[in-house]
Amino acid sequence: MIADSMVKINGIYLTKSNTICHLKSHPLQLTYDGGCNEIKKQEMFKGTTSLPSHLKSGGDQGKRHARASSCPSSSDLSRLQTKAVSKADLQEKDAEIEVDEAFWNTRIVPILRELEKEENIETVCAACTQLHHALEEGNMLGNKFKKRSILLKTLYKLVDVGSDLLSLKLAKIILALKVSRKNLLNVCKLIFKISRNEKNDSLIQNDSILESLLEVLRSEDLEMNMEAFLYCMGSIKFISGNPGFLNEMISKGAVEILINLVKQINENTKKCGTCLPNSGHLLVQVTATLRNLVDSPLVRSNFLSISALPQLCTVMQQYMGDKDVCTNIARIFSKLTSYRDCCGALASYSRCYALFLNLINTYQKEQDIVVRVVFILGNLTAKNNQAREQFSKEKGSIQTLLSLFQTFHQLDLHSQKPVGQGGELYRAQRLPSEAEDVLIKLTRVLANIAIHPGMGPVLATNPGIVGLLLTTLEYKSLDDCEELVINATATINNLSYYQVKNSIIQDKKLYIAELLLKLLVSNNMDGILEAVRVFGNLSQDRDVCDFIVQNNVHKFMMALLDARHQDICFSACGVLLNLTVDKDKRVILKEGGGIKKLVDCLRDFGPTDWQLACLVCKTLWNFSENITNASSCFGNEDTNTLLLLLSSFLDEELALDGSFDPDLKNYHKLHWETEFKPVAQQLLNRIQRHHTFLEPLPVPSF
């Protein structure tokens, strides 16, 4: 019968005090390997030989758990490997250097004797610190020297004491002594177990173990030490999850070391034509660590200077079947592309577009990765016309987006809560669902691509794309999912710009106009703005203009001129301009003080938006086509105001005397000269020709 003080883990009975991950209950066998003076610590664990879940693909990469009490043993070397190692050991032995006997006897031996006493943890830890300094002073760190085996034997015995603080100090010395093969693996396992518990972060920081771990990645051979690298990298990943380590990691070159490791893996895969065993697990840890680091501006700068983005793209291509690796890299790119310089750098890497499309096709129903990929594509295509073109040229790009749209549209429909079953309260309180989140970001990509003059007409004539956009407006309200409705409307607006043959938008223009009415009467200014923009494009059609007047939409447009919202005034004025093309509809500007509101817009926004001022002048020009008297046409007060405003705005010194920076001033001047000035001058001349300052004489009395 086993005593109460024992617990069973993985078939091994341990004392409770050791379930916090000490090696005390496990006998350690110290042997010489092939005649080499280096001591090997043979763990006598009976557990599984598989990797811990934290080091596997598919594990939870964002959390730490209490450390396991045992660490999996590594696989035995094959006979061929043993022979190769033995040869290397003999060469290593020949290269051993002599040590200063006096220094060894006076400085090192007393400390080793102190360590062997194992009186208390504090004393032993202090002795370890002294030993590290003494070895450094004697130039023994990093070198193969005689009596090194004596030193390692003493250090390995102390691992059994069971103190995390002491174990870290021992690990730091052992790593500094440049142990290799299984010794390196075992010390990396030891650090890994300690680092799994975030309560040990302060110990790790105080002992600067991070530098030792990074040195392993920098200097040791990857192929010979893959499993050791895996545990080493696992520790670094845990450490990177603590923001307090961020600056230290950056200053010690962690980014450069990790990207160089990625490059090694890529080059090895290219050379061998296959991936190294466990390289996928290693890359999960590497990419998770980089994901934690990329929030720093300095790291983003480093990424660009060392060409990290193409290397990560290559990893994604070679490990397309590893969802964890791809998800981590997608998370890195989603963060980086939120910044203009990094976004531009990735956009210029032409191979990335086919890569992202392949990811979508591979993981089409995996929301966590797809949502990030479409977010990245939205960032790349937001302000870069070349990116829009390159993406659109990729084979199957539109079909891939359409298929994704259909998949998540169906998922969204199936997740809807019917009204009467708590659906209204549910919609009012919730955030976008996972399906909605994908659709939000996907419609943004479509809206961006539609800006390209070569792709806009293609999308406008695609019944699948347009049909799903309209369906979205049919079954979604602003209360259901504001961002999705606004993005879908913005996409329709961009597509409605193109007056092309077979345009589905043009075929369904009146139905679209009906769908937009519910946005116009909402309290959401963003929704109203997008709806008005669509009306601005559709109102170029006479049938839509008739719809606008029949449904009193024109009155709403004139009311929006009072909103003092520059973008809304611009779009509303565009609709009114299109209405005044029809002579029969010009009279509507007399309703609700339309002329005065247009004049107020000219006064309020003219000096800062010459394009809006141009629209106002064009609308007034259309309205006054059959003018006989300015005061009768515009009203006496508005006529005088127009004369003053137009005269002032046509004076270049007055009009362009704004506090703008040079680039913005040149931009304003361009629009003032090419758009506002020509039509404003003609309007002013017309008003002046049909205006008199003479006052009529009173009727004489008899």
Coordinates of C-alpha atoms in Angstrom, one line a residue, residues 186-549:
N186 CA 18.3 17.3 -20.2
V187 CA 19.2 20.8 -19.0
C188 CA 16.8 22.3 -21.6
K189 CA 14.1 20.0 -20.2
L190 CA 14.9 21.2 -16.7
I191 CA 14.5 24.8 -17.7
F192 CA 11.4 24.1 -19.6
K193 CA 9.7 22.5 -16.6
I194 CA 10.6 25.5 -14.4
S195 CA 9.4 28.0 -17.0
R196 CA 6.0 26.4 -17.4
N197 CA 5.0 27.9 -14.1
E198 CA 4.7 31.7 -14.5
K199 CA 5.4 32.1 -10.8
N200 CA 9.0 31.4 -11.6
D201 CA 9.3 34.3 -14.0
S202 CA 11.0 36.4 -11.4
L203 CA 13.6 33.7 -10.8
I204 CA 14.2 33.5 -14.6
Q205 CA 14.6 37.2 -14.9
N206 CA 16.9 37.5 -11.9
D207 CA 19.2 34.8 -13.2
S208 CA 19.2 36.0 -16.8
I209 CA 18.6 32.5 -18.0
L210 CA 17.1 33.9 -21.2
E211 CA 20.5 34.8 -22.5
S212 CA 21.7 31.3 -22.0
L213 CA 18.7 29.9 -23.9
L214 CA 19.2 32.3 -26.8
E215 CA 22.9 31.3 -27.0
V216 CA 21.8 27.6 -27.4
L217 CA 19.7 28.6 -30.4
R218 CA 22.4 30.8 -31.8
S219 CA 25.4 28.5 -31.5
E220 CA 24.3 24.8 -31.3
D221 CA 23.7 22.6 -34.4
L222 CA 20.0 22.4 -35.2
E223 CA 19.9 19.0 -36.8
M224 CA 22.0 17.4 -34.0
N225 CA 19.9 19.0 -31.2
M226 CA 16.4 19.2 -32.5
E227 CA 14.7 17.9 -29.4
A228 CA 16.9 20.2 -27.2
F229 CA 16.0 23.1 -29.4
L230 CA 12.3 22.2 -28.9
Y231 CA 12.5 22.4 -25.1
C232 CA 14.7 25.4 -25.3
M233 CA 12.3 27.2 -27.6
G234 CA 9.3 26.1 -25.4
S235 CA 10.9 27.9 -22.5
I236 CA 11.5 31.0 -24.5
K237 CA 7.9 31.0 -25.7
F238 CA 6.7 30.9 -22.1
I239 CA 9.0 33.7 -21.1
S240 CA 7.8 35.8 -24.1
G241 CA 4.3 35.7 -22.7
N242 CA 5.4 38.0 -19.9
P243 CA 5.5 41.6 -21.1
G244 CA 8.2 42.3 -18.5
F245 CA 10.7 40.3 -20.6
L246 CA 9.9 42.1 -23.9
N247 CA 12.7 44.7 -23.7
E248 CA 15.3 42.1 -22.5
M249 CA 14.4 39.7 -25.4
I250 CA 14.7 42.5 -28.0
S251 CA 18.0 43.8 -26.6
K252 CA 19.5 40.4 -26.5
G253 CA 18.7 39.9 -30.2
A254 CA 15.9 37.4 -29.8
V255 CA 14.2 38.5 -33.0
E256 CA 17.3 38.1 -35.2
I257 CA 18.1 34.7 -33.6
L258 CA 14.6 33.3 -34.1
I259 CA 14.4 34.5 -37.7
N260 CA 17.8 33.0 -38.4
L261 CA 16.5 29.7 -37.0
V262 CA 13.5 30.0 -39.3
K263 CA 15.9 30.6 -42.2
Q264 CA 17.9 27.5 -41.3
I265 CA 14.8 25.3 -41.2
N266 CA 13.7 26.8 -44.6
E267 CA 17.1 26.1 -46.2
N268 CA 17.3 22.6 -44.8
T269 CA 13.8 21.8 -46.1
K270 CA 14.7 23.2 -49.5
K271 CA 18.0 21.2 -49.6
C272 CA 16.6 17.9 -48.4
G273 CA 13.2 18.2 -50.1
T274 CA 11.5 17.3 -46.8
C275 CA 11.0 18.7 -43.4
L276 CA 13.2 17.8 -40.4
P277 CA 11.5 15.6 -37.8
N278 CA 9.9 17.7 -35.1
S279 CA 10.6 20.9 -37.1
G280 CA 6.8 21.6 -37.2
H281 CA 6.6 21.5 -33.4
L282 CA 9.6 23.7 -33.2
L283 CA 8.1 26.3 -35.5
V284 CA 4.9 26.4 -33.5
Q285 CA 7.1 27.6 -30.5
V286 CA 9.1 30.0 -32.7
T287 CA 6.1 31.6 -34.4
A288 CA 4.2 31.8 -31.1
T289 CA 7.2 33.7 -29.6
L290 CA 7.4 36.1 -32.5
R291 CA 3.7 36.6 -32.3
N292 CA 4.2 37.8 -28.7
L293 CA 7.0 40.2 -29.7
V294 CA 5.7 41.9 -32.8
D295 CA 3.7 44.5 -30.8
S296 CA 6.9 46.4 -30.2
P297 CA 7.8 49.1 -32.8
L298 CA 11.5 48.1 -32.6
V299 CA 10.6 44.5 -33.4
R300 CA 8.6 45.7 -36.4
S301 CA 11.6 47.6 -37.6
N302 CA 13.9 44.6 -37.1
F303 CA 11.4 42.5 -39.1
L304 CA 11.8 44.8 -42.1
S305 CA 15.6 45.1 -41.9
I306 CA 16.3 41.4 -41.8
S307 CA 13.6 40.4 -44.4
A308 CA 11.6 38.3 -42.0
L309 CA 8.4 38.5 -43.9
P310 CA 9.5 36.4 -46.9
Q311 CA 11.0 33.8 -44.5
L312 CA 7.7 33.5 -42.7
C313 CA 5.8 33.2 -46.0
T314 CA 8.1 30.4 -47.0
V315 CA 7.4 28.6 -43.7
M316 CA 3.7 29.0 -44.3
Q317 CA 4.1 27.5 -47.8
Q318 CA 6.2 24.6 -46.6
Y319 CA 4.0 23.8 -43.6
M320 CA 0.6 24.6 -45.1
G321 CA -0.8 21.4 -43.5
D322 CA 0.2 22.5 -40.0
K323 CA -2.7 24.6 -38.8
D324 CA -0.9 25.8 -35.6
V325 CA 2.1 27.1 -37.6
C326 CA -0.1 28.8 -40.1
T327 CA -2.4 30.3 -37.5
N328 CA 0.6 31.8 -35.6
I329 CA 2.1 33.4 -38.7
A330 CA -1.4 34.7 -39.7
R331 CA -1.6 36.3 -36.3
I332 CA 1.9 37.8 -36.8
F333 CA 0.9 39.2 -40.2
S334 CA -2.5 40.5 -39.0
K335 CA -0.6 42.6 -36.4
L336 CA 2.1 43.7 -38.7
T337 CA -0.1 44.8 -41.6
S338 CA -1.9 47.2 -39.3
Y339 CA 1.2 49.4 -39.7
R340 CA 1.8 51.1 -43.0
D341 CA 5.5 50.2 -43.4
C342 CA 5.0 46.5 -42.7
C343 CA 1.8 46.4 -44.7
G344 CA 3.7 47.9 -47.7
A345 CA 6.5 45.4 -47.3
L346 CA 4.3 42.4 -47.3
A347 CA 2.1 43.8 -50.1
S348 CA 5.3 44.1 -52.3
Y349 CA 6.0 40.3 -51.8
S350 CA 4.0 39.1 -54.8
R351 CA 4.0 35.4 -53.7
C352 CA 2.0 36.2 -50.6
Y353 CA -1.3 36.5 -52.4
A354 CA -1.4 33.0 -53.8
L355 CA -0.3 31.8 -50.4
F356 CA -3.2 33.5 -48.6
L357 CA -5.7 32.1 -51.2
N358 CA -4.3 28.6 -50.7
L359 CA -4.7 29.1 -46.9
I360 CA -8.3 30.1 -47.4
N361 CA -9.0 27.1 -49.6
T362 CA -7.2 24.7 -47.2
Y363 CA -8.9 26.0 -44.0
Q364 CA -12.1 27.3 -45.4
K365 CA -14.3 26.3 -42.4
E366 CA -11.6 27.0 -39.8
Q367 CA -12.8 30.4 -38.5
D368 CA -9.8 31.2 -36.4
I369 CA -7.3 31.2 -39.3
V370 CA -9.6 32.4 -42.1
V371 CA -10.7 35.5 -40.2
R372 CA -7.1 36.5 -39.8
V373 CA -6.2 35.8 -43.5
V374 CA -9.1 38.0 -44.8
F375 CA -8.2 40.7 -42.3
I376 CA -4.6 40.6 -43.7
L377 CA -6.0 40.8 -47.2
G378 CA -8.2 43.8 -46.2
N379 CA -5.1 45.6 -44.9
L380 CA -3.0 44.9 -47.9
T381 CA -5.7 46.1 -50.4
A382 CA -6.9 49.1 -48.3
K383 CA -4.7 51.7 -49.8
N384 CA -2.6 49.9 -52.4
N385 CA -3.9 49.7 -55.9
Q386 CA -1.0 47.4 -56.9
A387 CA -1.9 45.0 -54.2
R388 CA -5.5 45.0 -55.4
E389 CA -4.3 44.2 -58.9
Q390 CA -1.9 41.5 -57.8
F391 CA -4.4 39.7 -55.7
S392 CA -7.1 39.9 -58.4
K393 CA -4.7 38.4 -61.0
E394 CA -4.2 35.2 -58.9
K395 CA -6.0 32.3 -60.4
G396 CA -9.3 31.7 -58.7
S397 CA -9.1 34.7 -56.4
I398 CA -12.7 35.8 -56.9
Q399 CA -14.1 32.3 -56.8
T400 CA -12.3 31.7 -53.5
L401 CA -13.8 34.8 -52.0
L402 CA -17.2 33.9 -53.3
S403 CA -16.9 30.3 -51.9
L404 CA -15.8 31.7 -48.5
F405 CA -18.7 34.2 -48.6
Q406 CA -21.2 31.4 -49.2
T407 CA -19.7 29.2 -46.5
F408 CA -19.9 31.7 -43.7
H409 CA -23.2 33.2 -44.9
Q410 CA -24.8 29.7 -44.4
L411 CA -23.1 29.4 -41.0
D412 CA -24.4 32.8 -40.0
L413 CA -28.0 31.9 -41.2
H414 CA -28.0 28.7 -39.1
S415 CA -26.8 30.6 -36.0
Q416 CA -29.6 33.2 -36.1
K417 CA -32.0 33.2 -33.1
P418 CA -35.6 33.6 -34.2
V419 CA -37.6 36.6 -33.0
G420 CA -39.8 35.6 -30.1
Q421 CA -37.1 33.3 -28.6
G422 CA -35.0 36.0 -27.1
G423 CA -33.6 37.0 -30.5
E424 CA -34.2 40.7 -30.1
L425 CA -32.5 40.9 -26.7
Y426 CA -29.7 38.6 -27.9
R427 CA -29.0 40.9 -30.9
A428 CA -29.0 44.0 -28.8
Q429 CA -26.4 42.7 -26.3
R430 CA -24.0 40.5 -28.3
L431 CA -20.8 41.1 -30.2
P432 CA -20.5 39.9 -33.8
S433 CA -20.5 36.1 -34.0
E434 CA -17.5 34.2 -35.4
A435 CA -19.3 33.9 -38.8
E436 CA -20.2 37.5 -38.8
D437 CA -16.6 38.4 -38.0
V438 CA -15.4 36.6 -41.1
L439 CA -18.1 38.3 -43.2
I440 CA -17.2 41.7 -41.9
K441 CA -13.6 41.3 -42.9
L442 CA -14.5 39.6 -46.2
T443 CA -16.8 42.4 -47.4
R444 CA -14.1 44.8 -46.6
V445 CA -11.7 42.9 -48.9
L446 CA -14.4 43.0 -51.7
A447 CA -15.0 46.7 -51.2
N448 CA -11.2 47.4 -51.5
I449 CA -10.8 45.2 -54.6
A450 CA -13.8 47.0 -56.2
I451 CA -11.9 50.2 -56.2
H452 CA -9.5 48.9 -58.9
P453 CA -10.9 49.9 -62.3
G454 CA -10.1 46.5 -63.7
M455 CA -11.8 44.5 -61.0
G456 CA -14.7 46.7 -60.0
P457 CA -16.6 45.9 -63.2
V458 CA -15.8 42.2 -62.8
L459 CA -17.4 42.1 -59.4
A460 CA -20.3 44.2 -60.4
T461 CA -21.2 41.6 -63.1
N462 CA -20.8 38.7 -60.7
P463 CA -24.3 37.5 -59.7
G464 CA -22.9 35.4 -56.8
I465 CA -21.0 38.3 -55.2
V466 CA -23.8 40.9 -55.7
G467 CA -26.5 38.4 -54.7
L468 CA -24.8 37.7 -51.3
L469 CA -24.3 41.4 -50.7
L470 CA -28.0 42.1 -51.3
T471 CA -29.0 39.0 -49.2
T472 CA -26.9 40.4 -46.4
L473 CA -28.8 43.7 -46.5
E474 CA -32.1 41.7 -46.6
Y475 CA -31.7 39.7 -43.5
K476 CA -29.3 41.9 -41.5
S477 CA -30.1 45.2 -39.8
L478 CA -27.8 47.7 -38.2
D479 CA -29.0 46.4 -34.8
D480 CA -28.1 42.9 -35.8
C481 CA -24.5 43.6 -36.9
E482 CA -23.7 47.2 -37.7
E483 CA -20.3 46.7 -39.2
L484 CA -21.4 44.0 -41.6
V485 CA -24.3 46.0 -42.9
I486 CA -22.1 49.1 -43.4
N487 CA -19.3 47.1 -45.1
A488 CA -21.8 45.4 -47.4
T489 CA -23.4 48.8 -48.3
A490 CA -19.9 50.3 -48.9
T491 CA -19.1 47.4 -51.3
I492 CA -22.4 48.0 -53.2
N493 CA -21.5 51.7 -53.4
N494 CA -18.1 50.9 -54.9
L495 CA -19.7 48.5 -57.4
S496 CA -22.5 51.0 -58.3
Y497 CA -19.8 53.4 -59.6
Y498 CA -19.3 51.3 -62.7
Q499 CA -21.9 51.8 -65.4
V500 CA -21.1 48.7 -67.3
K501 CA -23.0 46.2 -69.4
N502 CA -24.5 43.2 -67.6
S503 CA -24.0 45.0 -64.2
I504 CA -26.1 43.2 -61.6
I505 CA -26.1 46.4 -59.6
Q506 CA -27.7 48.3 -62.5
D507 CA -30.2 45.5 -63.1
K508 CA -31.3 45.6 -59.5
K509 CA -31.0 49.4 -58.9
L510 CA -34.6 49.9 -57.8
Y511 CA -34.5 47.0 -55.4
I512 CA -31.2 48.3 -54.0
A513 CA -32.8 51.7 -53.5
E514 CA -35.6 50.1 -51.5
L515 CA -33.2 48.2 -49.3
L516 CA -31.4 51.5 -48.6
L517 CA -34.4 53.2 -47.2
K518 CA -34.2 51.4 -43.9
L519 CA -30.6 52.7 -43.5
L520 CA -31.7 56.3 -44.2
V521 CA -34.3 56.3 -41.5
S522 CA -31.9 54.8 -38.9
N523 CA -30.1 56.7 -36.2
N524 CA -26.7 55.5 -37.4
M525 CA -24.7 58.2 -39.2
D526 CA -22.3 55.7 -40.7
G527 CA -25.1 53.7 -42.1
I528 CA -26.8 56.8 -43.4
L529 CA -23.6 58.0 -45.1
E530 CA -23.1 54.7 -46.9
A531 CA -26.7 54.7 -48.1
V532 CA -26.5 58.3 -49.4
R533 CA -23.3 57.4 -51.2
V534 CA -25.0 54.6 -53.1
F535 CA -27.9 56.9 -54.0
G536 CA -25.3 59.3 -55.3
N537 CA -24.2 56.7 -57.9
L538 CA -27.6 55.2 -58.6
S539 CA -29.3 58.6 -59.0
Q540 CA -27.5 59.0 -62.3
D541 CA -30.3 56.8 -63.6
R542 CA -33.7 58.5 -64.4
D543 CA -35.7 55.6 -62.9
V544 CA -33.9 56.0 -59.6
C545 CA -34.4 59.7 -59.6
D546 CA -38.2 59.1 -60.0
F547 CA -38.0 56.6 -57.1
I548 CA -36.2 59.3 -54.9
V549 CA -38.9 61.9 -55.6

